[in-house]
Tab-separated table of C-alpha atoms and ligand atoms in Angstrom:
chain	number	residue	atom	x	y	z
A	1	UNK	CA	-16.927	19.760	16.217
A	2	UNK	CA	-13.701	17.794	16.363
A	3	UNK	CA	-12.530	16.802	12.901
A	4	UNK	CA	-9.844	14.414	11.667
A	5	UNK	CA	-6.396	16.002	11.562
A	6	UNK	CA	-5.484	17.631	8.222
A	7	UNK	CA	-3.967	15.070	5.889
A	8	UNK	CA	-5.503	12.069	7.660
A	9	UNK	CA	-8.548	10.193	6.430
A	10	UNK	CA	-11.169	7.860	7.791
A	11	UNK	CA	-11.721	4.782	5.689
A	12	UNK	CA	-15.467	4.260	5.834
A	13	UNK	CA	-17.199	0.860	5.614
A	14	UNK	CA	-18.274	1.413	1.996
A	15	UNK	CA	-14.612	1.937	1.013
A	16	UNK	CA	-13.289	-1.090	2.833
A	17	UNK	CA	-14.011	-3.663	0.142
A	18	UNK	CA	-11.584	-1.998	-2.294
A	19	UNK	CA	-8.904	-1.788	0.426
A	20	UNK	CA	-9.398	-5.464	1.206
A	21	UNK	CA	-9.329	-6.377	-2.480
A	22	UNK	CA	-5.974	-4.613	-2.813
A	23	UNK	CA	-4.599	-6.152	0.399
A	24	UNK	CA	-5.669	-9.610	-0.754
A	25	UNK	CA	-3.887	-9.212	-4.089
A	26	UNK	CA	-0.772	-7.940	-2.288
A	27	UNK	CA	-0.790	-10.918	0.082
A	28	UNK	CA	-1.364	-13.429	-2.712
A	29	UNK	CA	1.342	-11.996	-4.965
A	30	UNK	CA	3.856	-11.631	-2.131
A	31	UNK	CA	3.277	-15.239	-1.204
A	32	UNK	CA	3.565	-16.252	-4.864
A	33	UNK	CA	7.007	-14.599	-5.021
A	34	UNK	CA	7.863	-16.123	-1.603
A	35	UNK	CA	8.075	-12.908	0.436
A	36	UNK	CA	7.342	-13.270	4.174
A	37	UNK	CA	5.462	-10.619	6.102
A	38	UNK	CA	7.230	-8.434	8.650
A	39	UNK	CA	5.617	-5.940	11.049
A	40	UNK	CA	7.600	-3.253	12.833
A	41	UNK	CA	6.565	-0.598	15.397
A	42	UNK	CA	4.775	2.617	14.409
A	43	UNK	CA	7.553	4.726	15.943
A	44	UNK	CA	11.308	4.434	16.150
A	45	UNK	CA	14.244	6.395	17.463
A	46	UNK	CA	14.565	9.487	15.287
A	47	UNK	CA	18.216	8.796	14.450
A	48	UNK	CA	17.218	5.627	12.560
A	49	UNK	CA	15.477	7.721	9.926
A	50	UNK	CA	17.819	10.723	9.949
A	51	UNK	CA	20.803	8.417	9.428
A	52	UNK	CA	19.015	5.985	7.149
A	53	UNK	CA	17.078	8.264	4.834
A	54	UNK	CA	19.546	11.165	4.940
A	55	UNK	CA	19.591	14.530	6.779
A	56	UNK	CA	19.302	16.547	3.576
A	57	UNK	CA	16.217	14.769	2.224
A	58	UNK	CA	12.808	16.473	2.319
A	59	UNK	CA	11.498	13.662	4.495
A	60	UNK	CA	14.070	14.158	7.244
A	61	UNK	CA	14.536	17.921	6.975
A	62	UNK	CA	10.885	18.911	6.976
A	63	UNK	CA	8.342	16.120	6.964
A	64	UNK	CA	8.888	13.852	9.957
A	65	UNK	CA	6.530	13.681	12.912
A	66	UNK	CA	9.137	13.905	15.623
A	67	UNK	CA	8.556	14.430	19.332
A	68	UNK	CA	10.346	13.897	22.603
A	69	UNK	CA	8.630	11.353	24.824
A	70	UNK	CA	8.453	11.448	28.616
A	71	UNK	CA	11.791	9.724	28.953
A	72	UNK	CA	13.364	12.442	26.759
A	73	UNK	CA	13.949	10.118	23.818
A	74	UNK	CA	13.491	11.632	20.381
A	75	UNK	CA	10.833	9.540	18.662
A	76	UNK	CA	9.628	9.634	15.052
A	77	UNK	CA	6.508	8.117	13.500
A	78	UNK	CA	7.771	6.007	10.626
A	79	UNK	CA	7.815	7.947	7.349
A	80	UNK	CA	8.769	4.777	5.430
A	81	UNK	CA	9.565	1.145	6.211
A	82	UNK	CA	12.938	0.393	4.671
A	83	UNK	CA	14.935	1.829	7.583
A	84	UNK	CA	12.728	-0.010	10.093
A	85	UNK	CA	13.038	-3.321	8.257
A	86	UNK	CA	16.805	-2.894	8.127
A	87	UNK	CA	16.867	-2.057	11.850
A	88	UNK	CA	14.918	-5.243	12.593
A	89	UNK	CA	17.194	-7.241	10.264
A	90	UNK	CA	20.267	-6.039	12.181
A	91	UNK	CA	18.735	-6.212	15.656
A	92	UNK	CA	17.538	-9.804	15.254
A	93	UNK	CA	20.725	-10.876	13.468
A	94	UNK	CA	18.657	-12.240	10.607
A	95	UNK	CA	21.780	-12.569	8.464
A	96	UNK	CA	22.845	-15.485	10.681
A	97	UNK	CA	19.591	-17.362	9.997
A	98	UNK	CA	19.717	-17.440	6.208
A	99	UNK	CA	21.543	-15.678	3.405
A	100	UNK	CA	18.627	-14.053	1.663
A	101	UNK	CA	15.555	-12.579	3.321
A	102	UNK	CA	12.560	-11.686	1.196
A	103	UNK	CA	10.222	-9.572	3.326
A	104	UNK	CA	7.022	-7.615	2.737
A	105	UNK	CA	4.772	-5.260	4.663
A	106	UNK	CA	1.500	-3.382	4.570
A	107	UNK	CA	1.452	-0.467	6.991
A	108	UNK	CA	0.616	3.183	7.640
A	109	UNK	CA	3.315	5.865	7.258
A	110	UNK	CA	3.519	9.461	8.426
A	111	UNK	CA	4.920	12.495	6.615
A	112	UNK	CA	3.964	16.101	7.221
A	113	UNK	CA	3.624	17.083	3.576
A	114	UNK	CA	1.214	19.584	2.052
A	115	UNK	CA	-1.929	17.502	1.577
A	116	UNK	CA	-3.495	17.201	-1.883
A	117	UNK	CA	-5.147	14.492	-3.965
A	118	UNK	CA	-2.998	11.391	-3.484
A	119	UNK	CA	-0.792	13.039	-0.861
A	120	UNK	CA	-1.616	12.585	2.794
A	121	UNK	CA	0.076	12.926	6.151
A	122	UNK	CA	-0.965	9.486	7.244
A	123	UNK	CA	-0.929	7.143	4.268
A	124	UNK	CA	-0.518	3.440	3.632
A	125	UNK	CA	2.170	1.570	1.794
A	126	UNK	CA	2.752	-1.996	0.850
A	127	UNK	CA	6.272	-2.882	-0.053
A	128	UNK	CA	8.943	-5.531	-0.272
A	129	UNK	CA	12.608	-5.732	0.656
A	130	UNK	CA	15.021	-8.455	-0.483
A	131	UNK	CA	18.049	-8.361	1.797
A	132	UNK	CA	21.195	-10.387	1.152
A	133	UNK	CA	21.909	-10.427	-2.574
A	134	UNK	CA	23.299	-8.109	-5.221
A	135	UNK	CA	21.723	-10.140	-8.012
A	136	UNK	CA	20.168	-7.818	-10.648
A	137	UNK	CA	17.469	-10.456	-11.038
A	138	UNK	CA	16.083	-9.232	-7.696
A	139	UNK	CA	15.933	-5.613	-8.912
A	140	UNK	CA	13.942	-6.850	-11.886
A	141	UNK	CA	11.822	-9.014	-9.572
A	142	UNK	CA	10.865	-5.952	-7.492
A	143	UNK	CA	9.619	-4.182	-10.613
A	144	UNK	CA	7.861	-7.339	-11.793
A	145	UNK	CA	6.186	-7.825	-8.418
A	146	UNK	CA	4.997	-4.213	-8.103
A	147	UNK	CA	3.817	-4.154	-11.707
A	148	UNK	CA	2.042	-7.480	-11.325
A	149	UNK	CA	0.128	-6.249	-8.263
A	150	UNK	CA	-0.932	-3.011	-9.959
A	151	UNK	CA	-2.044	-4.890	-13.092
A	152	UNK	CA	-3.915	-7.521	-11.084
A	153	UNK	CA	-5.765	-4.756	-9.275
A	154	UNK	CA	-7.012	-3.634	-12.694
A	155	UNK	CA	-4.803	-0.624	-13.452
A	156	UNK	CA	-3.866	-0.011	-17.067
A	157	UNK	CA	-2.436	3.457	-17.518
A	158	UNK	CA	1.009	2.597	-16.125
A	159	UNK	CA	4.567	3.445	-17.027
A	160	UNK	CA	7.705	1.872	-15.573
A	161	UNK	CA	10.647	4.241	-15.279
A	162	UNK	CA	14.095	3.021	-14.346
A	163	UNK	CA	17.480	4.565	-13.771
A	164	UNK	CA	20.773	3.818	-12.099
A	165	UNK	CA	22.406	6.150	-9.600
A	166	UNK	CA	25.614	4.114	-9.452
A	167	UNK	CA	27.739	3.907	-6.322
A	168	UNK	CA	28.542	6.956	-4.135
A	169	UNK	CA	31.921	7.752	-5.772
A	170	UNK	CA	30.315	7.772	-9.229
A	171	UNK	CA	27.436	9.852	-7.948
A	172	UNK	CA	29.827	12.342	-6.315
A	173	UNK	CA	31.675	12.972	-9.564
A	174	UNK	CA	28.320	13.341	-11.308
A	175	UNK	CA	27.148	15.813	-8.678
A	176	UNK	CA	30.238	17.977	-9.066
A	177	UNK	CA	29.731	18.009	-12.855
A	178	UNK	CA	26.113	18.978	-12.282
A	179	UNK	CA	27.236	21.730	-9.953
A	180	UNK	CA	29.576	23.070	-12.628
A	181	UNK	CA	26.789	22.952	-15.205
A	182	UNK	CA	24.332	24.770	-12.930
A	183	UNK	CA	26.727	27.396	-11.564
A	184	UNK	CA	26.272	29.888	-14.391
A	185	UNK	CA	22.524	29.136	-14.528
A	186	UNK	CA	22.064	29.541	-10.788
A	187	UNK	CA	20.257	32.899	-11.017
A	188	UNK	CA	17.620	31.432	-13.325
A	189	UNK	CA	16.736	28.604	-10.947
A	190	UNK	CA	13.605	28.712	-8.786
A	191	UNK	CA	14.042	29.622	-5.115
A	192	UNK	CA	13.512	25.997	-4.084
A	193	UNK	CA	16.089	24.747	-6.539
A	194	UNK	CA	18.598	27.379	-5.392
A	195	UNK	CA	18.335	25.878	-1.916
A	196	UNK	CA	18.665	22.383	-3.303
A	197	UNK	CA	21.763	23.426	-5.202
A	198	UNK	CA	23.509	23.531	-1.829
A	199	UNK	CA	21.722	20.835	0.131
A	200	UNK	CA	20.685	18.109	-2.322
A	201	UNK	CA	21.515	19.037	-5.878
A	202	UNK	CA	20.058	15.902	-7.485
A	203	UNK	CA	16.597	16.834	-6.222
A	204	UNK	CA	16.503	19.774	-8.655
A	205	UNK	CA	15.453	17.107	-11.164
A	206	UNK	CA	12.172	16.792	-9.233
A	207	UNK	CA	11.303	20.464	-9.605
A	208	UNK	CA	7.959	21.148	-11.265
A	209	UNK	CA	9.066	24.687	-12.218
A	210	UNK	CA	9.127	25.029	-16.028
A	211	UNK	CA	12.358	27.005	-16.171
A	212	UNK	CA	14.077	24.455	-13.885
A	213	UNK	CA	12.818	21.620	-16.082
A	214	UNK	CA	14.205	23.290	-19.178
A	215	UNK	CA	17.582	23.849	-17.513
A	216	UNK	CA	17.728	20.265	-16.234
A	217	UNK	CA	16.894	18.898	-19.697
A	218	UNK	CA	20.312	20.098	-20.791
A	219	UNK	CA	22.147	18.804	-17.702
A	220	UNK	CA	24.854	16.109	-17.860
A	221	UNK	CA	23.433	12.582	-17.690
A	222	UNK	CA	24.142	10.278	-14.764
A	223	UNK	CA	24.685	7.145	-16.865
A	224	UNK	CA	27.729	8.800	-18.448
A	225	UNK	CA	29.371	8.784	-15.018
A	226	UNK	CA	28.847	5.145	-14.111
A	227	UNK	CA	31.599	2.529	-14.082
A	228	UNK	CA	31.452	-0.501	-16.355
A	229	UNK	CA	30.421	-2.580	-13.370
A	230	UNK	CA	27.459	-0.365	-12.527
A	231	UNK	CA	26.433	-0.173	-16.178
A	232	UNK	CA	26.634	-3.926	-16.472
A	233	UNK	CA	24.349	-4.351	-13.458
A	234	UNK	CA	21.886	-1.914	-15.020
A	235	UNK	CA	22.070	-3.696	-18.367
A	236	UNK	CA	21.223	-6.996	-16.681
A	237	UNK	CA	18.199	-5.513	-14.907
A	238	UNK	CA	16.937	-4.199	-18.244
A	239	UNK	CA	17.523	-7.541	-19.947
A	240	UNK	CA	15.622	-9.438	-17.267
A	241	UNK	CA	12.692	-7.036	-17.644
A	242	UNK	CA	12.708	-7.322	-21.410
A	243	UNK	CA	12.851	-11.098	-21.063
A	244	UNK	CA	9.566	-11.163	-19.145
A	245	UNK	CA	7.860	-8.631	-21.388
A	246	UNK	CA	7.796	-5.630	-19.045
A	247	UNK	CA	8.152	-2.409	-20.980
A	248	UNK	CA	10.114	0.376	-19.312
A	249	UNK	CA	11.612	3.749	-20.025
A	250	UNK	CA	15.098	4.729	-18.879
A	251	UNK	CA	14.647	8.089	-17.165
A	252	UNK	CA	17.934	9.644	-16.167
A	253	UNK	CA	16.095	12.289	-14.158
A	254	UNK	CA	14.740	9.675	-11.777
A	255	UNK	CA	16.804	10.434	-8.663
A	256	UNK	CA	14.320	9.453	-5.886
A	257	UNK	CA	13.877	11.353	-2.653
A	258	UNK	CA	15.808	9.114	-0.267
A	259	UNK	CA	19.593	9.057	0.037
A	260	UNK	CA	20.175	5.344	0.481
A	261	UNK	CA	19.949	4.233	-3.129
A	262	UNK	CA	22.827	2.669	-5.034
A	263	UNK	CA	22.564	1.499	-8.645
A	264	UNK	CA	19.022	0.649	-9.720
A	265	UNK	CA	16.121	2.994	-8.978
A	266	UNK	CA	12.618	2.771	-10.383
A	267	UNK	CA	9.125	4.176	-10.212
A	268	UNK	CA	5.835	3.084	-11.668
A	269	UNK	CA	3.726	6.101	-12.542
A	270	UNK	CA	0.075	6.326	-13.455
A	271	UNK	CA	-1.388	8.659	-16.048
A	272	UNK	CA	-4.678	8.615	-14.127
A	273	UNK	CA	-3.966	10.508	-10.908
A	274	UNK	CA	-2.736	14.025	-11.648
A	275	UNK	CA	0.484	15.382	-10.218
A	276	UNK	CA	1.038	12.755	-7.506
A	277	UNK	CA	1.541	10.159	-10.184
A	278	UNK	CA	4.157	7.861	-8.629
A	279	UNK	CA	2.240	4.796	-7.477
A	280	UNK	CA	5.378	3.111	-6.319
A	281	UNK	CA	9.087	3.622	-6.081
A	282	UNK	CA	12.137	1.733	-5.026
A	283	UNK	CA	15.579	0.554	-5.851
A	284	UNK	CA	18.765	-0.986	-4.590
A	285	UNK	CA	20.380	0.105	-1.322
A	286	UNK	CA	23.590	-1.867	-0.940
A	287	UNK	CA	25.150	0.366	1.730
A	288	UNK	CA	22.286	1.072	4.102
A	289	UNK	CA	22.642	-1.993	6.286
A	290	UNK	CA	26.298	-1.328	6.972
A	291	UNK	CA	25.565	2.353	7.470
A	292	UNK	CA	23.060	1.474	10.195
A	293	UNK	CA	25.575	-0.747	11.971
A	294	UNK	CA	24.907	-4.130	10.378
A	295	UNK	CA	27.158	-6.446	8.379
A	296	UNK	CA	27.773	-5.276	4.788
A	297	UNK	CA	24.718	-6.672	2.992
A	298	UNK	CA	23.303	-5.771	-0.414
A	299	UNK	CA	19.560	-5.204	-0.668
A	300	UNK	CA	16.802	-3.962	-2.926
A	301	UNK	CA	13.135	-3.074	-2.472
A	302	UNK	CA	10.128	-0.924	-3.250
A	303	UNK	CA	7.077	0.598	-1.631
A	304	UNK	CA	3.732	1.575	-3.150
A	305	UNK	CA	1.188	4.148	-1.962
A	306	UNK	CA	-2.173	2.487	-1.452
A	307	UNK	CA	-4.301	5.673	-1.463
A	308	UNK	CA	-2.802	6.608	-4.826
A	309	UNK	CA	-3.476	3.162	-6.235
A	310	UNK	CA	-7.086	3.304	-5.071
A	311	UNK	CA	-7.449	6.783	-6.562
A	312	UNK	CA	-5.989	5.657	-9.891
A	313	UNK	CA	-8.365	2.710	-9.897
A	314	UNK	CA	-11.354	4.946	-9.179
A	315	UNK	CA	-10.335	7.318	-11.968
A	316	UNK	CA	-9.863	4.446	-14.405
A	317	UNK	CA	-13.192	2.899	-13.413
A	318	UNK	CA	-11.605	-0.368	-12.326
A	319	UNK	CA	-13.105	-0.388	-8.811
A	320	UNK	CA	-15.266	-3.421	-8.115
A	321	UNK	CA	-18.671	-3.505	-6.507
A	322	UNK	CA	-18.861	-4.865	-2.966
A	323	UNK	CA	-20.284	-8.329	-3.581
A	324	UNK	CA	-20.443	-9.439	0.024
A	325	UNK	CA	-23.978	-10.279	1.061
A	326	UNK	CA	-25.851	-11.730	3.991
A	327	UNK	CA	-26.730	-15.403	4.078
A	328	UNK	CA	-29.956	-14.837	5.926
A	329	UNK	CA	-32.113	-12.087	7.376
A	330	UNK	CA	-34.550	-13.069	10.110
A	331	UNK	CA	-37.939	-11.386	9.861
A	332	UNK	CA	-39.869	-11.472	13.106
A	333	UNK	CA	-43.662	-11.499	13.037
A	334	UNK	CA	-46.165	-11.893	15.821
A	335	UNK	CA	-46.575	-14.017	17.845
A	336	UNK	CA	-42.834	-14.878	17.848
A	337	UNK	CA	-40.904	-13.104	20.572
A	338	UNK	CA	-37.638	-11.231	19.992
A	339	UNK	CA	-35.938	-13.852	22.175
A	340	UNK	CA	-37.065	-16.593	19.718
A	341	UNK	CA	-35.418	-14.754	16.840
A	342	UNK	CA	-32.332	-13.929	18.882
A	343	UNK	CA	-31.890	-17.611	19.718
A	344	UNK	CA	-32.231	-18.766	16.108
A	345	UNK	CA	-29.761	-16.051	15.023
A	346	UNK	CA	-27.263	-17.259	17.644
A	347	UNK	CA	-27.444	-20.786	16.290
A	348	UNK	CA	-27.043	-19.726	12.669
A	349	UNK	CA	-24.080	-17.506	13.579
A	350	UNK	CA	-22.532	-20.387	15.512
A	351	UNK	CA	-22.558	-22.166	12.172
A	352	UNK	CA	-20.709	-19.275	10.540
A	353	UNK	CA	-23.686	-18.057	8.561
A	354	UNK	CA	-23.846	-14.303	7.990
A	355	UNK	CA	-27.038	-13.546	9.839
A	356	UNK	CA	-28.876	-10.323	10.589
A	357	UNK	CA	-32.078	-9.502	12.451
A	358	UNK	CA	-34.128	-6.459	13.332
A	359	UNK	CA	-33.168	-4.322	16.334
A	360	UNK	CA	-35.420	-1.366	15.574
A	361	UNK	CA	-38.881	-2.938	16.080
A	362	UNK	CA	-39.655	-2.465	12.399
A	363	UNK	CA	-42.785	-3.612	10.587
A	364	UNK	CA	-42.585	-6.806	8.518
A	365	UNK	CA	-42.530	-4.670	5.357
A	366	UNK	CA	-39.635	-2.575	6.671
A	367	UNK	CA	-37.760	-5.718	7.724
A	368	UNK	CA	-38.142	-7.076	4.173
A	369	UNK	CA	-36.854	-3.786	2.774
A	370	UNK	CA	-33.835	-4.119	5.025
A	371	UNK	CA	-33.285	-7.728	3.885
A	372	UNK	CA	-33.280	-6.511	0.282
A	373	UNK	CA	-30.940	-3.624	1.049
A	374	UNK	CA	-28.495	-6.030	2.681
A	375	UNK	CA	-28.772	-8.367	-0.331
A	376	UNK	CA	-29.747	-11.312	1.882
A	377	UNK	CA	-29.743	-14.597	-0.028
A	378	UNK	CA	-32.479	-15.981	2.213
A	379	UNK	CA	-35.106	-14.582	4.536
A	380	UNK	CA	-36.315	-16.659	7.453
A	381	UNK	CA	-39.792	-15.712	8.631
A	382	UNK	CA	-40.236	-16.386	12.298
A	383	UNK	CA	-43.857	-15.862	13.306
A	384	UNK	CA	-47.391	-16.145	11.949
A	385	UNK	CA	-49.554	-19.262	11.780
A	386	UNK	CA	-46.630	-21.469	10.777
A	387	UNK	CA	-44.777	-20.492	13.923
A	388	UNK	CA	-47.741	-21.505	16.046
A	389	UNK	CA	-47.665	-24.892	14.303
A	390	UNK	CA	-43.958	-25.262	15.070
A	391	UNK	CA	-42.556	-24.100	11.701
A	392	UNK	CA	-40.493	-21.237	10.327
A	393	UNK	CA	-40.546	-20.246	6.630
A	394	UNK	CA	-37.379	-20.037	4.584
A	395	UNK	CA	-37.541	-17.906	1.441
A	396	UNK	CA	-34.909	-18.017	-1.289
A	397	UNK	CA	-34.710	-14.372	-2.347
A	398	UNK	CA	-33.403	-15.147	-5.808
A	399	UNK	CA	-35.911	-17.777	-6.889
A	400	UNK	CA	-38.739	-16.626	-4.618
A	401	UNK	CA	-39.270	-20.255	-3.500
A	402	UNK	CA	-40.497	-20.747	0.056
A	403	UNK	CA	-40.489	-23.795	2.242
A	404	UNK	CA	-41.669	-24.574	5.734
A	405	UNK	CA	-39.034	-25.996	8.029
A	406	UNK	CA	-39.589	-27.388	11.499
A	407	UNK	CA	-38.406	-24.906	14.103
A	408	UNK	CA	-36.512	-27.606	15.946
A	409	UNK	CA	-34.793	-28.705	12.725
A	410	UNK	CA	-32.391	-25.803	12.266
A	411	UNK	CA	-29.929	-28.253	10.728
A	412	UNK	CA	-32.177	-28.410	7.675
A	413	UNK	CA	-32.015	-24.619	7.395
A	414	UNK	CA	-28.280	-24.599	7.889
A	415	UNK	CA	-27.926	-27.190	5.118
A	416	UNK	CA	-30.033	-25.126	2.731
A	417	UNK	CA	-28.072	-21.967	3.514
A	418	UNK	CA	-24.772	-23.699	3.047
A	419	UNK	CA	-25.762	-24.638	-0.510
A	420	UNK	CA	-24.330	-21.565	-2.145
B	1	LIG	P1	8.829	6.697	-1.517
B	1	LIG	O1	9.010	7.015	-2.959
B	1	LIG	O2	9.099	7.762	-0.544
B	1	LIG	O3	9.732	5.424	-1.225
B	1	LIG	O4	7.342	6.190	-1.287
B	1	LIG	C1	6.819	5.117	-2.017
B	1	LIG	C2	5.403	5.430	-2.447
B	1	LIG	O5	4.616	5.794	-1.311
B	1	LIG	C3	5.260	6.622	-3.382
B	1	LIG	O6	5.508	6.249	-4.727
B	1	LIG	C4	3.827	7.011	-3.171
B	1	LIG	O7	2.950	6.210	-3.944
B	1	LIG	C5	3.606	6.702	-1.698
B	1	LIG	N1	3.668	7.943	-0.906
B	1	LIG	C6	4.782	8.588	-0.482
B	1	LIG	N2	4.446	9.681	0.220
B	1	LIG	C7	3.098	9.736	0.235
B	1	LIG	C8	2.127	10.627	0.796
B	1	LIG	N3	2.489	11.694	1.520
B	1	LIG	N4	0.822	10.372	0.601
B	1	LIG	C9	0.426	9.287	-0.104
B	1	LIG	N5	1.290	8.395	-0.650
B	1	LIG	C10	2.594	8.624	-0.488
B	1	LIG	C11	9.822	4.823	-0.009
B	1	LIG	O8	9.079	5.032	0.902
B	1	LIG	C12	10.912	3.775	0.045
B	1	LIG	N6	10.931	3.209	1.408
B	1	LIG	C13	10.703	2.708	-0.996
B	1	LIG	C14	11.734	1.631	-0.964
B	1	LIG	C15	11.630	0.429	-0.362
B	1	LIG	N7	12.928	1.689	-1.495
B	1	LIG	C16	13.585	0.565	-1.247
B	1	LIG	N8	12.789	-0.200	-0.540
């Protein structure tokens, strides 16, 4: 039997209503904050991501789905959207159209990670990018927007963590201090962290190894290496958040797994999903646009993992029942022909009524069972003596009331059904 590829998942009809509920909230909130949707291709030239996200990151060094296509171009399935959005921003010269672009997306992403609960190889993100301003209000807005969506979806067990990684020169002096601090502790580090010591020292903060965690608890703190300007930006972000009542924790170990960040970084974590607890992450990336060949343009953004959000919601019991129901189920009885029922169904559907009928030659009893299973608001009996007299019978399934309606007066039925 052919099965879905490891780390990919089918989303079955019974799961769709929760996906749609989340997507609807995302769309409503994005529109409320005046973000416009952008869609970019599923794959891009590999160099976009290797240059944008950073060669030394886990994503680029070991997780990308990269292949050479028939024209010998190296292609990568998008592991995240920020680089793609920036590519589109540069390619379409969006900076010439207006000064600030507030964009959002909902899309699937691809990373070859080790699958576990809340970690997939094809997963879905929604996210937002505000390109064109260095205003700390926008960093706070990103956190507000993400938090608002998660809350509106029904999640409670949330924590907002924020940090600032400063600008590259500040980060470089921090990194060399960190290197000094870790040099005489090198032998005690885990194998993974030893590798990171050379390639991406900040990522040692993400280690789950207890000894590493203990060592990193005593490490120098990034905020001590930031300039007054960077600290002031950070202070403003915090003040904006406090001003709108969003509680947060400054976490100086929050380094994020992508290289493009400058200044503000943040994550919102859930206490309801086990180890893959980051529901969303983001931050400011003031240098990325220039680095990818565009005009120097400050920007900030975030992305959230939809599978993780749905999992958190399930674990917190905030999922909602699928309330969609049929307007009408047509029950065919002798002597009506299937073509009679098919014709009535066509007319009702032409009037946008959710209509279902029997395709399996079921008994009247079984058709009624099906109507109940589908939570039909009305059943329309087509057949029996009434049919011979030119009538069909409309039954309101909630009140049990029945009424005879002339077969050639479907408008009357449509009117009844439209009365919700
Ligand atoms: P990220 O932290 O790599 O950031 O991903 C954002 C979110 O996507 C994570 O917090 C997580 O919920 C979800 N996610 C990541 N990998 C997986 C996976 N393998 N399976 C399931 N969910 C996953 C970014 O992608 C940045 N582009 C965010 C950003 C936008 N920064 C600025 N603008």
